[in-house]
Coordinates of N, CA and C in Angstrom, one line a residue:
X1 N 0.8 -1.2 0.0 CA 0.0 0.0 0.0 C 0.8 1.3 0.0
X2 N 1.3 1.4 1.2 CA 2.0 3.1 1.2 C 3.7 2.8 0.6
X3 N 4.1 2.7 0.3 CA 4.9 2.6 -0.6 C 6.1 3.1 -1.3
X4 N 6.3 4.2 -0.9 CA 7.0 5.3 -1.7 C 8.5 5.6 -0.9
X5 N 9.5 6.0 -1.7 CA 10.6 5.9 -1.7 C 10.7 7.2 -0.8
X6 N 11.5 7.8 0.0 CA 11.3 9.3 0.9 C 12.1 10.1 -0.2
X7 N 13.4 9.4 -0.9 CA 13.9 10.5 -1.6 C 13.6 10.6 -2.8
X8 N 12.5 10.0 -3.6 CA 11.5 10.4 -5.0 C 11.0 11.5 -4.2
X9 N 10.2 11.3 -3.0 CA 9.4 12.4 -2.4 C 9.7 13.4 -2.2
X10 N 11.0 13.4 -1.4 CA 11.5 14.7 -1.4 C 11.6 15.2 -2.1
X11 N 11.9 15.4 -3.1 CA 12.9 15.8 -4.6 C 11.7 16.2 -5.2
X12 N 10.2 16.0 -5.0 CA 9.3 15.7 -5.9 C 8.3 17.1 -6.0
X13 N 8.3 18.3 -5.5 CA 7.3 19.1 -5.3 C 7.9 20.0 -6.7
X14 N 7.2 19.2 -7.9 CA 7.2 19.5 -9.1 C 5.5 19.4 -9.4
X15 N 5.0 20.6 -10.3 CA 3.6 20.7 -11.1 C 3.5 20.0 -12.3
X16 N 2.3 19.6 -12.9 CA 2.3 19.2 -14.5 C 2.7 18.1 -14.4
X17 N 2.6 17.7 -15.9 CA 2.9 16.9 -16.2 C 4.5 15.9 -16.0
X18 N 5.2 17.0 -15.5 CA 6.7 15.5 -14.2 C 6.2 14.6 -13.4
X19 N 4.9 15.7 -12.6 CA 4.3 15.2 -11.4 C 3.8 14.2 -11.9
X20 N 2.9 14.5 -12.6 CA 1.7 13.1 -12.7 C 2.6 11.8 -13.6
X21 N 3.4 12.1 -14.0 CA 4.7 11.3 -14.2 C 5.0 10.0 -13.6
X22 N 5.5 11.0 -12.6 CA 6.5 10.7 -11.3 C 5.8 9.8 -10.7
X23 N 4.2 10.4 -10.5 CA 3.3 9.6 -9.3 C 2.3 8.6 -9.9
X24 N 2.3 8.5 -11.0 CA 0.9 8.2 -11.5 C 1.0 7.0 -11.0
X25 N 2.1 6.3 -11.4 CA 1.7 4.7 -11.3 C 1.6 4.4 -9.6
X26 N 1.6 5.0 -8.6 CA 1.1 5.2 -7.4 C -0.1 4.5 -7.0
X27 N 0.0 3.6 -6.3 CA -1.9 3.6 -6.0 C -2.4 4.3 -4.9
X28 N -1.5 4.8 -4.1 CA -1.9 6.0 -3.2 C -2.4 7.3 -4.3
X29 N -3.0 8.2 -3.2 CA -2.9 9.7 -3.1 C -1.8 10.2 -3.1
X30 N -1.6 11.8 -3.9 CA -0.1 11.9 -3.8 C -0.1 13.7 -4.1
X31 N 0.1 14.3 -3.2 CA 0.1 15.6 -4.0 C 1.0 16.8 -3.1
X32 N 1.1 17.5 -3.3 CA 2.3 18.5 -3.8 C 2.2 19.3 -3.2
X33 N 2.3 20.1 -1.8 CA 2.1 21.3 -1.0 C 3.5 22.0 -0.9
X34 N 3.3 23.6 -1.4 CA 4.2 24.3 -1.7 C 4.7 25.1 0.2
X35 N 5.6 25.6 0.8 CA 6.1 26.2 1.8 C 5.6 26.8 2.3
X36 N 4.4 27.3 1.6 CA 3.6 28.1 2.5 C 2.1 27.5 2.1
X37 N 2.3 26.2 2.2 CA 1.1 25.2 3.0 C -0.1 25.0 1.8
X38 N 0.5 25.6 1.0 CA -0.7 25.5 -0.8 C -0.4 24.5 -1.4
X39 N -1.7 23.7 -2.3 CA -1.6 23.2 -2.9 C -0.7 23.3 -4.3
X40 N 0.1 22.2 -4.5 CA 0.6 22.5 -6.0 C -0.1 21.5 -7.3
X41 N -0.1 20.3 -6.8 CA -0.2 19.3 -7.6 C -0.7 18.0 -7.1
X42 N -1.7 17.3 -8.1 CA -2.2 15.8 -7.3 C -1.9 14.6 -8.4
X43 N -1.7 13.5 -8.2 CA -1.7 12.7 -8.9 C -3.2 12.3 -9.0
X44 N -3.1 11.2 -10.4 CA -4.4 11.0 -10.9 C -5.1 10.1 -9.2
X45 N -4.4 9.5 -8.9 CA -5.4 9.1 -8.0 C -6.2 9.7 -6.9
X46 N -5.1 10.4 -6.5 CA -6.0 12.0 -5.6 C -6.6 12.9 -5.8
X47 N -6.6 13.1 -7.5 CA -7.6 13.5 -8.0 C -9.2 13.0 -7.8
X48 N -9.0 11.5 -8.2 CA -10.0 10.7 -8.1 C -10.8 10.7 -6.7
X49 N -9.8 10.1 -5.6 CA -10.2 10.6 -4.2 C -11.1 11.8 -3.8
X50 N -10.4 13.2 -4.2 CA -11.5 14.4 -3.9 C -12.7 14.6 -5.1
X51 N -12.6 13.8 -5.9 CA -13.8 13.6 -7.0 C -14.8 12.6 -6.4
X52 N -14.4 11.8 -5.9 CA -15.5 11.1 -4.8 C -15.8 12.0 -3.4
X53 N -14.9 12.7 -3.4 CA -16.0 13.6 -2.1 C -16.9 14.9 -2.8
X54 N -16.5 15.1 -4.0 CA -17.1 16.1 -4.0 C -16.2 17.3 -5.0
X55 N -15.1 17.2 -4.5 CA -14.1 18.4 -5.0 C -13.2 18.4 -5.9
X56 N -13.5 19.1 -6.7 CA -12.3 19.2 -7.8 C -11.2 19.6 -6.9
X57 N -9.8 18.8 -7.6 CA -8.5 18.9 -7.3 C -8.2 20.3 -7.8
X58 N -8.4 20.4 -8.8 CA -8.1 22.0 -9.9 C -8.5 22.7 -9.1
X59 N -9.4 23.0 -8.5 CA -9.8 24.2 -7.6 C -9.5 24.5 -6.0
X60 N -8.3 23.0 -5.6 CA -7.6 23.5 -4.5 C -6.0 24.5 -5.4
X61 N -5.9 24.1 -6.7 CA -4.3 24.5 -6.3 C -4.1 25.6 -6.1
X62 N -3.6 26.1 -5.5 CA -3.3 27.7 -4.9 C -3.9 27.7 -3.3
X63 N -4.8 27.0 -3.2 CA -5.4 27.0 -2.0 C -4.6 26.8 -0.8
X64 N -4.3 27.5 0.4 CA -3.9 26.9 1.7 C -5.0 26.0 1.6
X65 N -4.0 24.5 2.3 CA -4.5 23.3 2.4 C -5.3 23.1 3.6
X66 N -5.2 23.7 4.6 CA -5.8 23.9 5.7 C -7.1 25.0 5.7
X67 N -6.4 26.0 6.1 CA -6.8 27.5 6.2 C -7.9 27.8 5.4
X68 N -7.8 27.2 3.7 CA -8.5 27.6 2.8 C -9.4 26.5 2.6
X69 N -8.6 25.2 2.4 CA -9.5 24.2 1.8 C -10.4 23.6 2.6
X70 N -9.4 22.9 3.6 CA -10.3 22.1 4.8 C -10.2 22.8 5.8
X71 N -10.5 23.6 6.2 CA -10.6 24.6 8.1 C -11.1 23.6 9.1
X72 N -11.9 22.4 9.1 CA -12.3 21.7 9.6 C -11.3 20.6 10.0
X73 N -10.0 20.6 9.6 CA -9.3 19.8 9.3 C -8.6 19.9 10.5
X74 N -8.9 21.4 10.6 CA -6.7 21.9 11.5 C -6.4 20.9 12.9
X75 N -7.1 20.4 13.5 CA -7.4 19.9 14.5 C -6.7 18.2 14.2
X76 N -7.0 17.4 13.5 CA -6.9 16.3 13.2 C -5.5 16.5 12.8
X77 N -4.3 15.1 13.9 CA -3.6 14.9 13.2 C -2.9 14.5 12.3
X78 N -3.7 14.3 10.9 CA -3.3 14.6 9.7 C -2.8 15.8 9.2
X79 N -3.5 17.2 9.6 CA -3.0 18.1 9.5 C -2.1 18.6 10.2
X80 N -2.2 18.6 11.6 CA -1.0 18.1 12.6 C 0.4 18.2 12.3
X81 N 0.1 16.8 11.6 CA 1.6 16.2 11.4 C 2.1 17.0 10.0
X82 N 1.5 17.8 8.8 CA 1.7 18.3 7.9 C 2.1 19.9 8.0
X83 N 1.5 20.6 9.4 CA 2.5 21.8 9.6 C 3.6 21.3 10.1
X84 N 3.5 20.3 11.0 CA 5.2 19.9 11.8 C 6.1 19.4 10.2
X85 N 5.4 19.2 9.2 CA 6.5 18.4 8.5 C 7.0 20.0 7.9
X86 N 5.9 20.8 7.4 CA 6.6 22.3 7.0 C 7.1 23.2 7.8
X87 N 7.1 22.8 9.3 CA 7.7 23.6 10.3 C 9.6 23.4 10.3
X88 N 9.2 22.0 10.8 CA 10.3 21.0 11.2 C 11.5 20.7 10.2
X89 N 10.7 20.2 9.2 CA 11.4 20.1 8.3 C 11.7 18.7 8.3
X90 N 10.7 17.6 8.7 CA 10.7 16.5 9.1 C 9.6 15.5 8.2
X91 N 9.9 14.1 8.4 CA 8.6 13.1 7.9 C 8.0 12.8 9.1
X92 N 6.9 12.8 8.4 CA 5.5 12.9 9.8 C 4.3 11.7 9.1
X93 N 3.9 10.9 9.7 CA 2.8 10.6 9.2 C 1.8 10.5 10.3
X94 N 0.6 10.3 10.4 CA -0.7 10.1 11.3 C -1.6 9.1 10.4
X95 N -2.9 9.0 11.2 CA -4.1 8.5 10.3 C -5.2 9.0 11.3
X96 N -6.4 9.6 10.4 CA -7.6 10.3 11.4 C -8.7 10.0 10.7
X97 N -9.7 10.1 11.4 CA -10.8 10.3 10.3 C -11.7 11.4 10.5
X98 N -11.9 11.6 9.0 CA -12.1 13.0 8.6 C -13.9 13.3 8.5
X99 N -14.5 13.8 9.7 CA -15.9 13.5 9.6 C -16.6 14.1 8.2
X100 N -16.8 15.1 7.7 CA -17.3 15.8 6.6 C -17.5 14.1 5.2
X101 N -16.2 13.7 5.2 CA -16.5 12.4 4.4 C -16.7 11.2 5.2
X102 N -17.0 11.5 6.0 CA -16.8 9.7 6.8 C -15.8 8.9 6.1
X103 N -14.8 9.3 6.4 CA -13.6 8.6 5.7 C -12.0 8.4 6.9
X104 N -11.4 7.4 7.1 CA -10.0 6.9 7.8 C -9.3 7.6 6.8
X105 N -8.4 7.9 6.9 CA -7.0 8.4 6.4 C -5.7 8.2 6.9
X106 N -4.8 7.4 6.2 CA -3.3 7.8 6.4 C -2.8 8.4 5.8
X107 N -1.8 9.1 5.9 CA -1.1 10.2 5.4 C 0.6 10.1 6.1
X108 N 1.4 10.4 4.8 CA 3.2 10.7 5.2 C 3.1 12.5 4.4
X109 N 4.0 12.4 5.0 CA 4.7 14.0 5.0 C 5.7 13.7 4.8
X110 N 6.5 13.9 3.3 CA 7.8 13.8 3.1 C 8.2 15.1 2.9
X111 N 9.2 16.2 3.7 CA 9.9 17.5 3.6 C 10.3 17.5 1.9
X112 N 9.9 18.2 0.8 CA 10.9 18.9 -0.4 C 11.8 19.5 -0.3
X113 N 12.6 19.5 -1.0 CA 14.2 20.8 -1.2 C 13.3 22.1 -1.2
X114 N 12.6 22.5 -1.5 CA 12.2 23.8 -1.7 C 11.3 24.3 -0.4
X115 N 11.2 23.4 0.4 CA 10.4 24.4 1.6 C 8.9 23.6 2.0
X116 N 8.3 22.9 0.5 CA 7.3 22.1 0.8 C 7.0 20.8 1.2
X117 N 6.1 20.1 0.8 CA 6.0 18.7 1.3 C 5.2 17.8 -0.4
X118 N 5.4 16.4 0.1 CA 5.0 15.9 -0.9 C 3.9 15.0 0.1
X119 N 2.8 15.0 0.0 CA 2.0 14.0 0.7 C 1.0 13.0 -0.1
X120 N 1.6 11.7 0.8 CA 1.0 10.0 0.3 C 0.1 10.3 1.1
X121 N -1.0 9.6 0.8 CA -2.4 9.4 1.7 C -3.3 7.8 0.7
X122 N -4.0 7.4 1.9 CA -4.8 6.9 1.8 C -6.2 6.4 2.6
X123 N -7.3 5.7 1.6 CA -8.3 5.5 2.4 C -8.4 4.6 2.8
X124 N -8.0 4.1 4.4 CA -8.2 3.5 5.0 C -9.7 2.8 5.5
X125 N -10.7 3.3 5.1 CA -11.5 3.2 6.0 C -11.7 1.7 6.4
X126 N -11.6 1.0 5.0 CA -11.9 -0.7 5.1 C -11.2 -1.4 6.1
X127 N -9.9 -1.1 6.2 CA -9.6 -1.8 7.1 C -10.0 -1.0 8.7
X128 N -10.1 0.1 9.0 CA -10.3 0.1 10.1 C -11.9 -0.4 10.8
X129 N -12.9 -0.5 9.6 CA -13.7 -1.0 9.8 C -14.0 -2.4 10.2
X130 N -13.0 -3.2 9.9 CA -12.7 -4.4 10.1 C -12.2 -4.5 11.0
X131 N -10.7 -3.6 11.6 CA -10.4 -3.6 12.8 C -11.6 -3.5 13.9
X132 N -12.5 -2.8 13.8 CA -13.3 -2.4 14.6 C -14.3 -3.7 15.3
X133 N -14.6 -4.2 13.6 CA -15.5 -5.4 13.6 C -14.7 -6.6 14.3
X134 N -14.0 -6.9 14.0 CA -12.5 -7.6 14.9 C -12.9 -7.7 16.4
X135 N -12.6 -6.2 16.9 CA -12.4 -5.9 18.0 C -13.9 -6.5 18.8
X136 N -15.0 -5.9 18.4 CA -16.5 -6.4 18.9 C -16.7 -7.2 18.9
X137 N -16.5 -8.4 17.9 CA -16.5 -9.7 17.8 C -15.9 -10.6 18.7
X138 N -14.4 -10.3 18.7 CA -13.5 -10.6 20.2 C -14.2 -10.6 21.6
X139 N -14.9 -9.5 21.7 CA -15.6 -9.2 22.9 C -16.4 -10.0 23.3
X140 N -17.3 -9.4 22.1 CA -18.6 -10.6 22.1 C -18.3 -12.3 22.6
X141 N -17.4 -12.8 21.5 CA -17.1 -14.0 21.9 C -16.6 -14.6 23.0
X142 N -16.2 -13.4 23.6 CA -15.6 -13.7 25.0 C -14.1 -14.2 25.0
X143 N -13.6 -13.9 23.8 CA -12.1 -14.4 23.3 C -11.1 -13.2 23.2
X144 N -9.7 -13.2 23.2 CA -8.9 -12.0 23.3 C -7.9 -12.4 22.2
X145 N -7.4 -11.4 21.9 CA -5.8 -11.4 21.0 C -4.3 -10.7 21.7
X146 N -3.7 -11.0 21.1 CA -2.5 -10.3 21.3 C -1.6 -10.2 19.9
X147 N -0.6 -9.2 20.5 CA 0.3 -8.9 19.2 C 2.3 -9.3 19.9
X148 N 3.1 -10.0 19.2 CA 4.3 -10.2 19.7 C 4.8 -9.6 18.9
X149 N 5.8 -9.3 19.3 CA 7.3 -8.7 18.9 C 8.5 -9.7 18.8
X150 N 8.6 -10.5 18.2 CA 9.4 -11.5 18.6 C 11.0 -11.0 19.1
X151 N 11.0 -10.0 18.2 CA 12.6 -9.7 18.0 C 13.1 -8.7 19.2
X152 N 12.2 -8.1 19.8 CA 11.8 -7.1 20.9 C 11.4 -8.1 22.1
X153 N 10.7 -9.2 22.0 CA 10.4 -10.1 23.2 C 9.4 -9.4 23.9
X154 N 8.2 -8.8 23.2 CA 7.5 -8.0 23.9 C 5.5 -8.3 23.1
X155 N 5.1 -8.5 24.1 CA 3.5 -8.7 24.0 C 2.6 -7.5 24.3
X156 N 1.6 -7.4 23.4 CA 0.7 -6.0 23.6 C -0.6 -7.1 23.7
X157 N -1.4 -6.7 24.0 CA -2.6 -7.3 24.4 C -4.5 -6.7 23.9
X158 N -5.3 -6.8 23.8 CA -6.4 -6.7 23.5 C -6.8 -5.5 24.7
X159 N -7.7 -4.8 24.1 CA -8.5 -4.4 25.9 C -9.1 -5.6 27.1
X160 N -9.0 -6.5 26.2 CA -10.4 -7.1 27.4 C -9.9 -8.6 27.7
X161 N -8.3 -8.3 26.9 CA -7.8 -10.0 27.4 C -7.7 -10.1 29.0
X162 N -7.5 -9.4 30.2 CA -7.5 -9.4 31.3 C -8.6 -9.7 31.8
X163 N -10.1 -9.4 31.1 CA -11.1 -9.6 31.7 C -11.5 -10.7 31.1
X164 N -11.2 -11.6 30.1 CA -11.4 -13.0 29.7 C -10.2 -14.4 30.6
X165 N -9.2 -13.4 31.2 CA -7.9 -14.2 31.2 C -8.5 -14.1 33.3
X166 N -9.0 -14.1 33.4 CA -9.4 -13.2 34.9 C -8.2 -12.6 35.4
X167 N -7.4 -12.0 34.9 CA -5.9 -11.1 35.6 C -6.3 -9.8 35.8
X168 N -5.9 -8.9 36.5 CA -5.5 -7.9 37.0 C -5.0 -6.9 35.4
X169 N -5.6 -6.1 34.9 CA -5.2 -5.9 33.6 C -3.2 -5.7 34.3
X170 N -2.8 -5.0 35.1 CA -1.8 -5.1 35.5 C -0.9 -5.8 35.9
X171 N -1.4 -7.2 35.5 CA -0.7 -8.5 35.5 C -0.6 -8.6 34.5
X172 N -1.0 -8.5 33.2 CA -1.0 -9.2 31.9 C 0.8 -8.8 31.7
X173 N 1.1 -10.1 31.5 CA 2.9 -10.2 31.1 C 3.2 -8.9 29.5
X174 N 3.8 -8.3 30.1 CA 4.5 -7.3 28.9 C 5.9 -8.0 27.6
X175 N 6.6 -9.0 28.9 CA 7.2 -9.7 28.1 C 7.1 -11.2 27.4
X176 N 7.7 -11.8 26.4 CA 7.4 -12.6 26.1 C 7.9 -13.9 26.9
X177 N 8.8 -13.5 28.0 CA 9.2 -14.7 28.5 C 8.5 -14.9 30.0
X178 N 8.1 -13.5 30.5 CA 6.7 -13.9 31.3 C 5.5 -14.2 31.1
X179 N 5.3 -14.3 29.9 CA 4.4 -14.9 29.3 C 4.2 -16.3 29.3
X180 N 5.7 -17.0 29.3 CA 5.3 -18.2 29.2 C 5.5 -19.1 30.2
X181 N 5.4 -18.4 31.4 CA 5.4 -18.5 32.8 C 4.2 -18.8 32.8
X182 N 3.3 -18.9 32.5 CA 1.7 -18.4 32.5 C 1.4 -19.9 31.5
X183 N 2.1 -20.5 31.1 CA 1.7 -21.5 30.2 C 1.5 -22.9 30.9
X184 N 0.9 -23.5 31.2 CA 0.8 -24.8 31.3 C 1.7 -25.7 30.9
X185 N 2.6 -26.6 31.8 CA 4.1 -27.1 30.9 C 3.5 -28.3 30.1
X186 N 2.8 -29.0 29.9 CA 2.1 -29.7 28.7 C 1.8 -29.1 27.4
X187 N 1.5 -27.8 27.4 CA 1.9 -26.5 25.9 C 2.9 -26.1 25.8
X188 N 3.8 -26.0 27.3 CA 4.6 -24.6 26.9 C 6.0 -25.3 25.6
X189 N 6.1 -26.4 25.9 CA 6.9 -27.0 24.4 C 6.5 -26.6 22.5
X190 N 5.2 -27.1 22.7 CA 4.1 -26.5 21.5 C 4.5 -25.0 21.5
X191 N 4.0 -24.9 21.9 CA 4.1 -23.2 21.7 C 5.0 -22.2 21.9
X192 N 6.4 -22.8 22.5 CA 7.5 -22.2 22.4 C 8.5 -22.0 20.7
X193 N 7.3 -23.5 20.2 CA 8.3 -23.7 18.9 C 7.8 -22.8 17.7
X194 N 6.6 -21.8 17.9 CA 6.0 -21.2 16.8 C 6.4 -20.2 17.0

């Protein structure tokens, strides 16, 4: 999905036809914000994107991206992370969602040579909708997940594994090898090997 090289990006706060060049074959969102926070340029797919909400791309360029286009926006950090990338001079990404479309968004902020930024985006919504449906499901079922880190030796846990696991959420092992203190020694062989 997100995909893009930082130094095509940087390099990249070019108009016209370079741009849509450069980005087309992109399947993200991709477009071009000049130093002082205006639109320059979208690829075809971000074109497409504000054509599904509504908005011609043509009629942001020049626009402050904030200020002018979306004011609704300044708050969410998507936008956030897009003055710190024109502040800073740094790569920034977030993901929010943007009520006006009922839409998830990720977004990178790659800093340009010239002062602006080059911003990848995408619509997430599918997956976080699924996350979401994930998440209720788990509940419902009265079952939990976790996420390891193998290489870190470190476990993150569900909201509600403590209240299926009956522990103290403040018990749940952070690492992986107190974790398997917690195993039953008739699995803990099985499951050490995966």
């Amino acid at each position: 999905p997100m995909q893009i090289h930082s130094t095509v990006a940087s390099q990249a706060n070019i108009a016209g036809p370079p741009f849509r060049q450069l980005f087309g074959p992109i399947s993200a969102g991709v477009q071009s914000i000049d130093a002082k926070g205006r639109f320059v340029e979208f690829n075809e797919v971000a074109r497409q994107m504000y054509a599904t909400a509504g908005v011609s791309a043509d009629s942001l360029i020049g626009m402050h991206a904030i200020d002018d286009a979306f004011p609704d926006s300044r708050d969410l950090p998507t936008s956030q992370t897009m003055i710190r990338a024109l502040t800073e001079r740094v790569f920034t990404e977030a993901e929010s969602f943007y009520p006006p479309w009922g839409v998830w968004f990720a977004v990178r902020h790659f800093p340009t040579a010239d002062g602006g930024v080059t911003t990848v985006f995408e619509d997430i919504t599918a997956r976080k909708l699924t996350e979401e449906g994930l998440r209720r499901a788990t509940e419902a079922a009265d079952i939990f997940s976790w996420e390891m880190d193998v290489a870190a030796g470190t476990l993150v846990w569900s909201a509600n594994a403590h209240a299926v696991l009956g522990f103290p959420r403040e018990l749940l092992p952070a690492l992986l090898a107190d974790a398997f203190a917690l195993v039953h020694p008739d699995d803990l062989v099985a499951m050490q090997s995966v």
